[in-house]
Coordinates of C-alpha atoms in Angstrom, one line a residue:
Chain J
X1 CA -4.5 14.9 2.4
X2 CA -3.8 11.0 3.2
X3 CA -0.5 9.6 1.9
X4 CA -0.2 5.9 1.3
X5 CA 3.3 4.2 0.2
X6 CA 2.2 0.8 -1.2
X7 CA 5.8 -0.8 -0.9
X8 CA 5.6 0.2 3.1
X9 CA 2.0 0.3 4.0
X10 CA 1.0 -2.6 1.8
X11 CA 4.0 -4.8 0.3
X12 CA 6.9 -4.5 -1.8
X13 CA 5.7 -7.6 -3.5
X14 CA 2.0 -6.6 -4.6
X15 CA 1.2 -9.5 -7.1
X16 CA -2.0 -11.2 -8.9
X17 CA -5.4 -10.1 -9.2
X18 CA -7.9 -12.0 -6.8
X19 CA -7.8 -12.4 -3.1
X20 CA -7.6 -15.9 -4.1
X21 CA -4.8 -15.6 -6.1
X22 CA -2.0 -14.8 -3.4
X23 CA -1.4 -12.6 0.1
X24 CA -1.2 -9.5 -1.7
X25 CA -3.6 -9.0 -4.5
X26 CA -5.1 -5.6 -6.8
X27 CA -8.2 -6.8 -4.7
X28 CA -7.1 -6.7 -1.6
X29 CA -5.3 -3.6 -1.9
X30 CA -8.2 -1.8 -3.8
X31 CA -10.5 -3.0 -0.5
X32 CA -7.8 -2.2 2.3
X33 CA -6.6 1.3 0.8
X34 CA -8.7 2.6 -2.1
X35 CA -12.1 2.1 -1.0
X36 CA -11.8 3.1 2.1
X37 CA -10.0 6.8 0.4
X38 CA -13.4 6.9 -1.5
X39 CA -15.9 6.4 0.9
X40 CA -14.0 9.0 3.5
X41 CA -14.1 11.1 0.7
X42 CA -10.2 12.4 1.7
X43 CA -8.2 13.2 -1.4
X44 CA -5.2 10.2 -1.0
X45 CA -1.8 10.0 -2.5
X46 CA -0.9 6.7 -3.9
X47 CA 3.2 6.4 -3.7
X48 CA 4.2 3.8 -6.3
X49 CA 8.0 3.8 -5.8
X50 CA 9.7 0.9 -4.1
X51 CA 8.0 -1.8 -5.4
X52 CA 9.4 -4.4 -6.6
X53 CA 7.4 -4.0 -9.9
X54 CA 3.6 -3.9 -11.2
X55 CA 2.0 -6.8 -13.5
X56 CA -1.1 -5.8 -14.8
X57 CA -3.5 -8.2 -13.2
X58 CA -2.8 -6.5 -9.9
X59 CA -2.7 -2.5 -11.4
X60 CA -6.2 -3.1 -13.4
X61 CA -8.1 -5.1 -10.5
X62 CA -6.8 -2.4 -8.0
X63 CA -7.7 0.5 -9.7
X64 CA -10.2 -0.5 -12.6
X65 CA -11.9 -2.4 -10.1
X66 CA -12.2 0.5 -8.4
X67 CA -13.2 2.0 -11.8
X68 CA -16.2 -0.3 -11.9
X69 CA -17.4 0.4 -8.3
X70 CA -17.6 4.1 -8.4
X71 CA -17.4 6.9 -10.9
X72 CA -14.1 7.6 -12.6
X73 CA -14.6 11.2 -11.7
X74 CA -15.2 10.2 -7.9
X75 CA -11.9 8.0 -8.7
X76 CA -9.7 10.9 -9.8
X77 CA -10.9 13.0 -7.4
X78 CA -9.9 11.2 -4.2
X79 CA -6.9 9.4 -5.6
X80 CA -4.0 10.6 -6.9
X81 CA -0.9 8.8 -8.2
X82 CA 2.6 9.6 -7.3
X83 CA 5.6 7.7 -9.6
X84 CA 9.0 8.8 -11.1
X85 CA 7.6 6.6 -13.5
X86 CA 5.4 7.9 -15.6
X87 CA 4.3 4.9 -18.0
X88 CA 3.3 3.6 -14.8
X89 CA 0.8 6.0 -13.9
X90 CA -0.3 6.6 -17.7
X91 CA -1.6 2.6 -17.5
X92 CA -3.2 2.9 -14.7
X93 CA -5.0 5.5 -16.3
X94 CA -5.8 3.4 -19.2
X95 CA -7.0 0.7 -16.9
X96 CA -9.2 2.9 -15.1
X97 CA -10.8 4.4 -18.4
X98 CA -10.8 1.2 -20.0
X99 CA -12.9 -0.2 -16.7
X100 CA -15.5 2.8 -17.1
X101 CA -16.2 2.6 -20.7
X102 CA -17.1 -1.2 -20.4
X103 CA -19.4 -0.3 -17.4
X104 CA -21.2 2.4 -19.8
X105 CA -21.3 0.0 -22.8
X106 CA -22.9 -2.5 -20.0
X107 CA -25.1 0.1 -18.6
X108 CA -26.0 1.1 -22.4
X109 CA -27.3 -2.6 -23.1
X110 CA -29.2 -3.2 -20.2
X111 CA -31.4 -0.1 -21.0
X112 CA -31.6 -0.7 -24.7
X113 CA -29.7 2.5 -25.8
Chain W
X1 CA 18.9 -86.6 29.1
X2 CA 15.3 -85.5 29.1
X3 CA 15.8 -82.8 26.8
X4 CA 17.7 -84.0 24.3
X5 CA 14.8 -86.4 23.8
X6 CA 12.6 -83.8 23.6
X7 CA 14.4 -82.4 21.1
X8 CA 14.7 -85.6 18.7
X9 CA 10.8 -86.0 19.4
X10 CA 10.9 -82.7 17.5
X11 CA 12.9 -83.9 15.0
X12 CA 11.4 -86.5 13.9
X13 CA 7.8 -85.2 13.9
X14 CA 8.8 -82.4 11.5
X15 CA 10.7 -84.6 9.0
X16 CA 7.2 -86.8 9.0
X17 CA 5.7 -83.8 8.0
X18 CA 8.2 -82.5 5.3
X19 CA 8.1 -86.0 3.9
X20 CA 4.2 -85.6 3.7
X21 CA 4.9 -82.2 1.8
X22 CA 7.2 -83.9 -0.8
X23 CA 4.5 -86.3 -1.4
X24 CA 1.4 -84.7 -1.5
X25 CA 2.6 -80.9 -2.4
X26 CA 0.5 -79.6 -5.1
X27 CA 2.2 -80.4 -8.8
X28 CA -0.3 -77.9 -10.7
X29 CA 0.8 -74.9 -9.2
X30 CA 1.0 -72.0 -11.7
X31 CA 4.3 -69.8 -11.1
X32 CA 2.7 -66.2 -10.7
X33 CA 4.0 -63.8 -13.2
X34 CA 5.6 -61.2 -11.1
X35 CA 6.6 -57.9 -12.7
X36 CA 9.9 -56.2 -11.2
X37 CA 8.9 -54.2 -8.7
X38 CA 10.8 -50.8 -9.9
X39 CA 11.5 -49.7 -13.3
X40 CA 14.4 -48.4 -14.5
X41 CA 14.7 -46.0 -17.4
X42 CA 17.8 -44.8 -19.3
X43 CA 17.7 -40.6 -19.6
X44 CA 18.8 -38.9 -22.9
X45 CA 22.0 -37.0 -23.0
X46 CA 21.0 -34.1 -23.3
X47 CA 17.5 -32.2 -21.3
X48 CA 16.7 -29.7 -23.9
X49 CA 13.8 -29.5 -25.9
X50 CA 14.0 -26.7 -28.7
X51 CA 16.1 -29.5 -31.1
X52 CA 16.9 -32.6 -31.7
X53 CA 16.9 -33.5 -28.1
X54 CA 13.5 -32.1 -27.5
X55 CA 12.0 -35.8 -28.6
X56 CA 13.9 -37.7 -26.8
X57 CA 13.2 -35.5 -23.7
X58 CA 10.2 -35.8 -24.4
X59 CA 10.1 -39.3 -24.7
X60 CA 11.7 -40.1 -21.6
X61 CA 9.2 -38.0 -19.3
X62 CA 6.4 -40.0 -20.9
X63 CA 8.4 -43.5 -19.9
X64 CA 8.1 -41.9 -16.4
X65 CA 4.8 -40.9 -16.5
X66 CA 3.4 -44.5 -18.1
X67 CA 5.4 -46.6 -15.6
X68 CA 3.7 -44.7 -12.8
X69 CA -0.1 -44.5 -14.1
X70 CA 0.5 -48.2 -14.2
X71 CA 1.1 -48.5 -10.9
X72 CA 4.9 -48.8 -10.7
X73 CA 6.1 -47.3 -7.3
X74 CA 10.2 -47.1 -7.4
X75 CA 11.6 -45.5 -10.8
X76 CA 15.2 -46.0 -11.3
X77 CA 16.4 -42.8 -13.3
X78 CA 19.5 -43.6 -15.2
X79 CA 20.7 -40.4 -15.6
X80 CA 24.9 -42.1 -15.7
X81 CA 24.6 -41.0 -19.7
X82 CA 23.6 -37.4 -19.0
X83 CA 26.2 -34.7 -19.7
X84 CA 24.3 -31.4 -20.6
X85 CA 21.1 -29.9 -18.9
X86 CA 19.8 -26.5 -20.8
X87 CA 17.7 -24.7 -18.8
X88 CA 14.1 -25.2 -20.0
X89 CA 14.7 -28.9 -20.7
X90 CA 15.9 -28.8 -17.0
X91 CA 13.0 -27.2 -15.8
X92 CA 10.5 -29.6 -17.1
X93 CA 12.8 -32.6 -16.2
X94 CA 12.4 -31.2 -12.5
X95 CA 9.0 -30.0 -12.9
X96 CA 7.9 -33.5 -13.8
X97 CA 9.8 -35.5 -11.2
X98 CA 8.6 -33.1 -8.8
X99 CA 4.8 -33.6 -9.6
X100 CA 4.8 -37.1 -9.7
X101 CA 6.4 -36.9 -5.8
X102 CA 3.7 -34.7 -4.8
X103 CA 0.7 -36.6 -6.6
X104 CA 2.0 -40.2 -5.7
X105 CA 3.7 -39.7 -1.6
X106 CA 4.5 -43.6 -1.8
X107 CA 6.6 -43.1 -4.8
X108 CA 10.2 -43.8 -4.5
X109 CA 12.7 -42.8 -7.0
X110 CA 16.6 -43.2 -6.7
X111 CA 18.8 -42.4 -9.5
X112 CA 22.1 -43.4 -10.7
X113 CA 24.6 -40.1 -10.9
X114 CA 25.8 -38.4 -14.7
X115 CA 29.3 -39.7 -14.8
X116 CA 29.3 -36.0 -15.9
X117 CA 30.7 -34.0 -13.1
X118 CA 29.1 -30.8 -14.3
X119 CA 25.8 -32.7 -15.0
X120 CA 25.6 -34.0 -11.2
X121 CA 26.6 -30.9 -10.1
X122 CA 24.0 -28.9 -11.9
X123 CA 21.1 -31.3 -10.3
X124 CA 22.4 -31.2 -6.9
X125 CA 22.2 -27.3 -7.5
X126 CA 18.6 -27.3 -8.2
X127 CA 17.5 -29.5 -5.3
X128 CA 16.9 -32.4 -7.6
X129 CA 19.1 -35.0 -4.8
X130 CA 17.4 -33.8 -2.0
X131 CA 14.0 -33.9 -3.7
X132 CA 14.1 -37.6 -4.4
X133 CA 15.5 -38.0 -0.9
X134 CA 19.2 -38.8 -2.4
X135 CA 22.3 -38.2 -0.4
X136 CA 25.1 -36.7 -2.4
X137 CA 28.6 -35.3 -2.0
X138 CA 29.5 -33.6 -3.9
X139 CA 32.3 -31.0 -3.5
X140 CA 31.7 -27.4 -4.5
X141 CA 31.1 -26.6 -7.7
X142 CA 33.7 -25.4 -10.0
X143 CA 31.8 -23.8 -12.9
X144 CA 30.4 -20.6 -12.4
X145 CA 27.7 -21.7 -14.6
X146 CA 26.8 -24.4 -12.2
X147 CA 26.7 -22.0 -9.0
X148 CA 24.4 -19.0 -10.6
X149 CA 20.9 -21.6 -11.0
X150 CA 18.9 -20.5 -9.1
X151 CA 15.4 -22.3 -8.1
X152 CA 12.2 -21.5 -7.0
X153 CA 8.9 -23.5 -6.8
X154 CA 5.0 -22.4 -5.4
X155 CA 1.3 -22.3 -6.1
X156 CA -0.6 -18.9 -6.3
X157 CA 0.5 -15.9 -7.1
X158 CA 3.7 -15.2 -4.4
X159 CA 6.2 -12.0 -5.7
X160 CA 8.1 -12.2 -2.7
X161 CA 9.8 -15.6 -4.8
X162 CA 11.4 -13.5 -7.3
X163 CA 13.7 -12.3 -4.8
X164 CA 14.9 -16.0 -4.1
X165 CA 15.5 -16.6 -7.9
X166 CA 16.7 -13.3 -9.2
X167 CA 17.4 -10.7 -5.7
X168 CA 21.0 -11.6 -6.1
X169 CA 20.7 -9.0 -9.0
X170 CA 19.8 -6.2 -7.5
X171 CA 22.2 -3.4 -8.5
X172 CA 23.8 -5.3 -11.3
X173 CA 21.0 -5.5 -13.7
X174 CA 18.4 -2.1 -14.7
X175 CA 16.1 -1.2 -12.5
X176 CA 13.3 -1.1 -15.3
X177 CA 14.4 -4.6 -16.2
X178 CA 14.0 -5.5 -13.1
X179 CA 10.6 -4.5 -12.3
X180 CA 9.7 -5.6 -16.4
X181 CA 11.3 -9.0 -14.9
X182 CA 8.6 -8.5 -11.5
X183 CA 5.2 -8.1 -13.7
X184 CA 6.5 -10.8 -16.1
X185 CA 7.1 -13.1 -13.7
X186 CA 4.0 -12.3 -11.6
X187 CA 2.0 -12.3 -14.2
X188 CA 3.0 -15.9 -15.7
X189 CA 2.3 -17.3 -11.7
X190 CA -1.3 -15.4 -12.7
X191 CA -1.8 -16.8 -15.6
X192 CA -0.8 -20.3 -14.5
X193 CA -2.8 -19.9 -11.5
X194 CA -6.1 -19.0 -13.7
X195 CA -5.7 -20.6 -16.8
X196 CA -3.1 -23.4 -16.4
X197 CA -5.2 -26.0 -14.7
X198 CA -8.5 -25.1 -16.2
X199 CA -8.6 -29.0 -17.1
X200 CA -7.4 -31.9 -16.7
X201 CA -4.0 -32.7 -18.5
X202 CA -3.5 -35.6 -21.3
X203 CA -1.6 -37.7 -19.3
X204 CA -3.9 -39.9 -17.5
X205 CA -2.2 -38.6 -14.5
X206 CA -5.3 -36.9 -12.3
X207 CA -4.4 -34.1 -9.6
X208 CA -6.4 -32.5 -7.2
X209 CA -8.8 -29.3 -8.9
X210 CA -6.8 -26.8 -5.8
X211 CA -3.0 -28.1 -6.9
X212 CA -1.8 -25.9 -9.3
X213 CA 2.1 -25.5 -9.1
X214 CA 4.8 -23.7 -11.0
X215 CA 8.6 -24.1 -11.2
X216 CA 11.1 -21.0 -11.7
X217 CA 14.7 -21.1 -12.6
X218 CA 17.2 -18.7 -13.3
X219 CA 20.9 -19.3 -14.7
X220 CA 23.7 -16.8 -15.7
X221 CA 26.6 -17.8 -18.4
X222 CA 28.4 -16.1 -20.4
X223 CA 26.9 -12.6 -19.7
X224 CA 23.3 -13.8 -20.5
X225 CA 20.8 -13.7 -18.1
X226 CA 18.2 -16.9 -18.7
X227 CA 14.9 -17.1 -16.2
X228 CA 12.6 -19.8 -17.2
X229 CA 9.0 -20.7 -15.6
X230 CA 7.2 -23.7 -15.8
X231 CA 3.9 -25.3 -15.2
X232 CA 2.2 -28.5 -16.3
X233 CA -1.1 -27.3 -17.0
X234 CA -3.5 -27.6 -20.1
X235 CA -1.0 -25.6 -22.2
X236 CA -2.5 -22.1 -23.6
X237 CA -4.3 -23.9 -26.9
X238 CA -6.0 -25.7 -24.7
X239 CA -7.0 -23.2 -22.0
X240 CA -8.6 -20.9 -24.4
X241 CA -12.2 -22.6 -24.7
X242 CA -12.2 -22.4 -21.2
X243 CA -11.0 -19.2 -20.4
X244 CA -12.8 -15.9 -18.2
X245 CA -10.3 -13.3 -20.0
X246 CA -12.5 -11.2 -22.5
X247 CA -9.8 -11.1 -25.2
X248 CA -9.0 -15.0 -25.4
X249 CA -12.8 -15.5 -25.6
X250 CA -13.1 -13.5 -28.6
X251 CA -10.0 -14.9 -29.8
X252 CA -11.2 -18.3 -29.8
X253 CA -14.7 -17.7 -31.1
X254 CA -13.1 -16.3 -34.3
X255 CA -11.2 -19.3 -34.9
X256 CA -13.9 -21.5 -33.7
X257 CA -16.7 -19.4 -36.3
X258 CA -13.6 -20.0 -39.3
X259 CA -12.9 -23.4 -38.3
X260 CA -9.1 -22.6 -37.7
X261 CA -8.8 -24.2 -34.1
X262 CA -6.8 -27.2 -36.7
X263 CA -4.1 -24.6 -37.6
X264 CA -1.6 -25.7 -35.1
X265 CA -0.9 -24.8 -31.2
X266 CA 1.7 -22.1 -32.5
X267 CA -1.4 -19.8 -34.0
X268 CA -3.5 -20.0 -31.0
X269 CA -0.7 -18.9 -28.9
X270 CA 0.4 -15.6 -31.0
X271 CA -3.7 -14.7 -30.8
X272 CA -3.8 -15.1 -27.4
X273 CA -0.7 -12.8 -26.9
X274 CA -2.4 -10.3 -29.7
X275 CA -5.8 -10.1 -27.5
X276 CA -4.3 -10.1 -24.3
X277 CA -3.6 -6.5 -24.9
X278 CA -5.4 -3.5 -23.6
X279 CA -9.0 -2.5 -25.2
X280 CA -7.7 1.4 -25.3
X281 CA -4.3 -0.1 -27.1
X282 CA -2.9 3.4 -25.7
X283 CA 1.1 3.2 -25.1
X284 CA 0.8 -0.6 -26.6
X285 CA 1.1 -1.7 -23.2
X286 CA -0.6 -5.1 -22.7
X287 CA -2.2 -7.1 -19.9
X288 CA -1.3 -10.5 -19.3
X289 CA 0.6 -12.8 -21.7
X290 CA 1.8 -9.5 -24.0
X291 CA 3.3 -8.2 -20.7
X292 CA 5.3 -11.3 -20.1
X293 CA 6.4 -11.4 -23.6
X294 CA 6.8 -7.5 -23.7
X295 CA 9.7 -7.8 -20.6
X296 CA 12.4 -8.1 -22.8
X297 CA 11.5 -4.7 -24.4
X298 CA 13.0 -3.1 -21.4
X299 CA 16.7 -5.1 -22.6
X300 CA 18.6 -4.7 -25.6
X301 CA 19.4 -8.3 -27.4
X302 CA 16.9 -9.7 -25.3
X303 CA 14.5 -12.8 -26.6
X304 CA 11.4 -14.0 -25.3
X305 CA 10.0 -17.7 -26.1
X306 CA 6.7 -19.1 -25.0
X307 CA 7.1 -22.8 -25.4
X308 CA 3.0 -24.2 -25.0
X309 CA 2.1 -28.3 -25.8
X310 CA 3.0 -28.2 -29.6
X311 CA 3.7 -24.4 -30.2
X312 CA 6.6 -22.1 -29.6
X313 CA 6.4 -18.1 -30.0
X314 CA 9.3 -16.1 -30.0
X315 CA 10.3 -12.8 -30.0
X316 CA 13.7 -11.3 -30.7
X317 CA 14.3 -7.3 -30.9
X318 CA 10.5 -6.6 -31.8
X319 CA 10.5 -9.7 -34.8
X320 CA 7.6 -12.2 -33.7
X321 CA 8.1 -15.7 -34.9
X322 CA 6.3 -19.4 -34.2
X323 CA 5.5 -22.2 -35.7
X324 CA 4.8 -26.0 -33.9
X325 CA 6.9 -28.6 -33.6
X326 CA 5.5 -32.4 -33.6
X327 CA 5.0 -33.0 -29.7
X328 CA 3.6 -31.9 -27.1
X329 CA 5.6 -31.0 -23.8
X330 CA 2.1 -30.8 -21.8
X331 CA 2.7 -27.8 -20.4
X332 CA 3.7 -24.5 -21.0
X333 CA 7.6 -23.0 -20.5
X334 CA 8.2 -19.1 -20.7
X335 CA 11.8 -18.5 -21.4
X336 CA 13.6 -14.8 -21.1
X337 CA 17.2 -14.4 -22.1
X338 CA 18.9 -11.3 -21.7
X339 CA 22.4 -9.7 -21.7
X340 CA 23.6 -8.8 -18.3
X341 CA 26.5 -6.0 -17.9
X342 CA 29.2 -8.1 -15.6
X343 CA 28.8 -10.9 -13.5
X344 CA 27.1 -10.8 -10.7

């Protein structure tokens, strides 16, 4: 089991949605941390304390991006989230199953069904 | 002997030749039409622009703009009248000087002082003397409401500013506030970053496609909390043709298809914040503009106004209001106020 702490392994300021955005995006950190958790396939704990807080570009591109790119069960299955807050973790759940259903509803309209 | 002849030769020549002037100088000569080279412009007494003032705020920032589109090069701000600067109307007073430095480096601006202590001591707290390149002394400020603004300025998304605006209370104000404050915050610098500078502004003023600034203040008095952001973009009613964001898309085809893009900036704005929230809708937790209204959920008595070109949307313990005022500030402010316990 891999632990990451996003306030010290990434930054206590995690902000904005695109690379492009700022130094540390929901893109970056879904690249440097998640993806990596997925394609190891190594169950990893995501700490969520210490930040300095989450806006919701940066919590859906990180982890509904992440949503979009693989399965949601692949997604639950090698990350799991770790907050004393637990609205926190209950959106990023909604993020995540809000990403997945638009991918089906895509997938559903490009094969006519 | 020899020189002094020299000299008179001199002399002599050269009143031959100013006589010739006198004679033949040109008598048509047209006197050219010179405009002053600087422009001076009286400021309003107050900067705030939610009342009365908000007009004459307004006003003056276009005087600013228009003498420097025409090519004017050293504004004179007249600020001796000033007594009162309110947050927001400070913010886009700042905001404005400070774009027209960055887009125009051979601008020069000087400024007389407010014969208002408090007023001079309130700009020299938010950089504004050292930004036009003014030196000031002025002793340390007696008003604590003078000493607790706090200012902060970028482009992008960059969190690790909130710390320089509103660090100082850490341990004084909630956690949860605090991080609401965090997304809020972040998410405006998102927002300004994707939406704000879509297009080009109305003010004949052009600006490079990759310069996309914003402006943060924060002030304490009398136990309320106020953090204001600022940027000069399109405005939200005008961003939303133009936008990537699913929900502002759908949002403006509806009115578009109804033909209610005429009902004012105010309406556009509120839709915006409606469809900004999440397609599950589970915990009512929104994405975007809903979170940055939504921060002052986390404080009692806190109030939330989202001041964009003509509109203003407000919220105030869970009551939404807006409506539109007659001007446009060309931009769009983001207000919080909230009740802090203490000082800090």
């Amino acid at each position: 089991m891999k632990e990451i702490f996003l306030a010290q392994d990434f930054s206590r300021h995690p902000a904005g949605r695109y690379k492009s955005d700022g130094p540390y995006s929901g893109e970056l950190f879904r690249e440097q941390h998640l993806v990596p958790a997925i394609l190891e396939r190594e169950p990893t704990t995501i700490h969520l304390d210490g930040a300095r807080g989450y806006g919701s570009s940066f919590l859906e591109e990180a982890f509904g991006g992440l949503a979009r790119m693989y399965s949601t069960e692949q997604v639950r299955k090698y990350i799991r989230l770790q907050s004393r807050d637990g609205n926190l973790i209950d959106r990023i759940i909604s993020y995540i199953e809000d990403a997945s259903s638009k991918k089906a509803k895509r997938k559903n309209m490009l094969f006519g069904i | 002997m020899k020189k002094n002849a020299k000299n008179q030769k001199l002399i002599t020549r050269r009143e031959i030749q100013n006589a010739f002037w006198r004679k033949f100088r040109p008598r048509n000569r047209k006197k050219r039409n010179r405009e002053p080279r600087f422009k001076a412009c009286v400021a309003p007494e107050v900067f705030c622009i939610f009342n009365k003032h908000r007009n004459l705020v307004i006003d003056y920032l276009d005087e600013l703009r228009q003498h420097v589109s025409t090519g004017c090069r050293h504004l004179i701000l007249d600020l001796s009248k000033t007594k009162q600067f309110i947050a927001a109307g400070a913010i886009l007073f700042y905001a404005e000087i400070d774009r027209l430095l960055d887009l125009h480096p051979t601008l020069k601006i000087t400024c007389r002082n407010p014969f208002n202590k408090k007023a001079t001591q309130v700009l020299n707290q938010i950089g504004f003397f050292k930004r036009i390149g003014k030196r000031v002394i002025c002793s340390g400020s007696s008003h604590d409401d003078v000493v607790t603004w706090r200012v902060a300025r970028g482009q992008a998304v960059l969190g690790e500013k909130y710390d320089l605006v509103l660090g100082k209370y850490d341990g004084v104000i909630a956690e949860a506030l605090q991080e609401e404050l965090y997304a809020g915050l972040t998410e405006a610098m998102t927002n300004a970053h994707h939406h704000a500078y879509i297009s080009f502004r109305d003010d004949g003023i052009t600006s490079p496609r990759e310069y996309k600034p914003w402006w943060m203040f924060s002030q304490e008095k009398d136990g309320m909390l106020s953090v204001v952001f600022c940027d000069l973009g399109v405005g939200i009613p005008r961003s939303l043709p133009h936008s990537e964001d699913p929900g502002w898309q759908r949002w403006y085809t509806v009115m578009n298809r109804f033909k209610l893009l005429g009902n004012g900036d105010a309406h556009l704005i509120s839709g915006a914040i409606r469809h900004s929230r999440t397609r599950t809708r589970k915990d009512h937790r929104g994405k975007g503009l809903t979170q940055i209204v939504e921060t002052v959920k986390a404080s009692e008595g806190g109030t939330a106004i989202i001041l964009s070109n003509r509109g203003w949307y407000r919220v105030q313990e869970g009551n939404e209001t807006y409506g539109d005022y007659r001007r446009s500030i060309l931009g769009t402010i983001i207000s919080w106020q909230m009740p802090i316990a203490g000082g800090a």
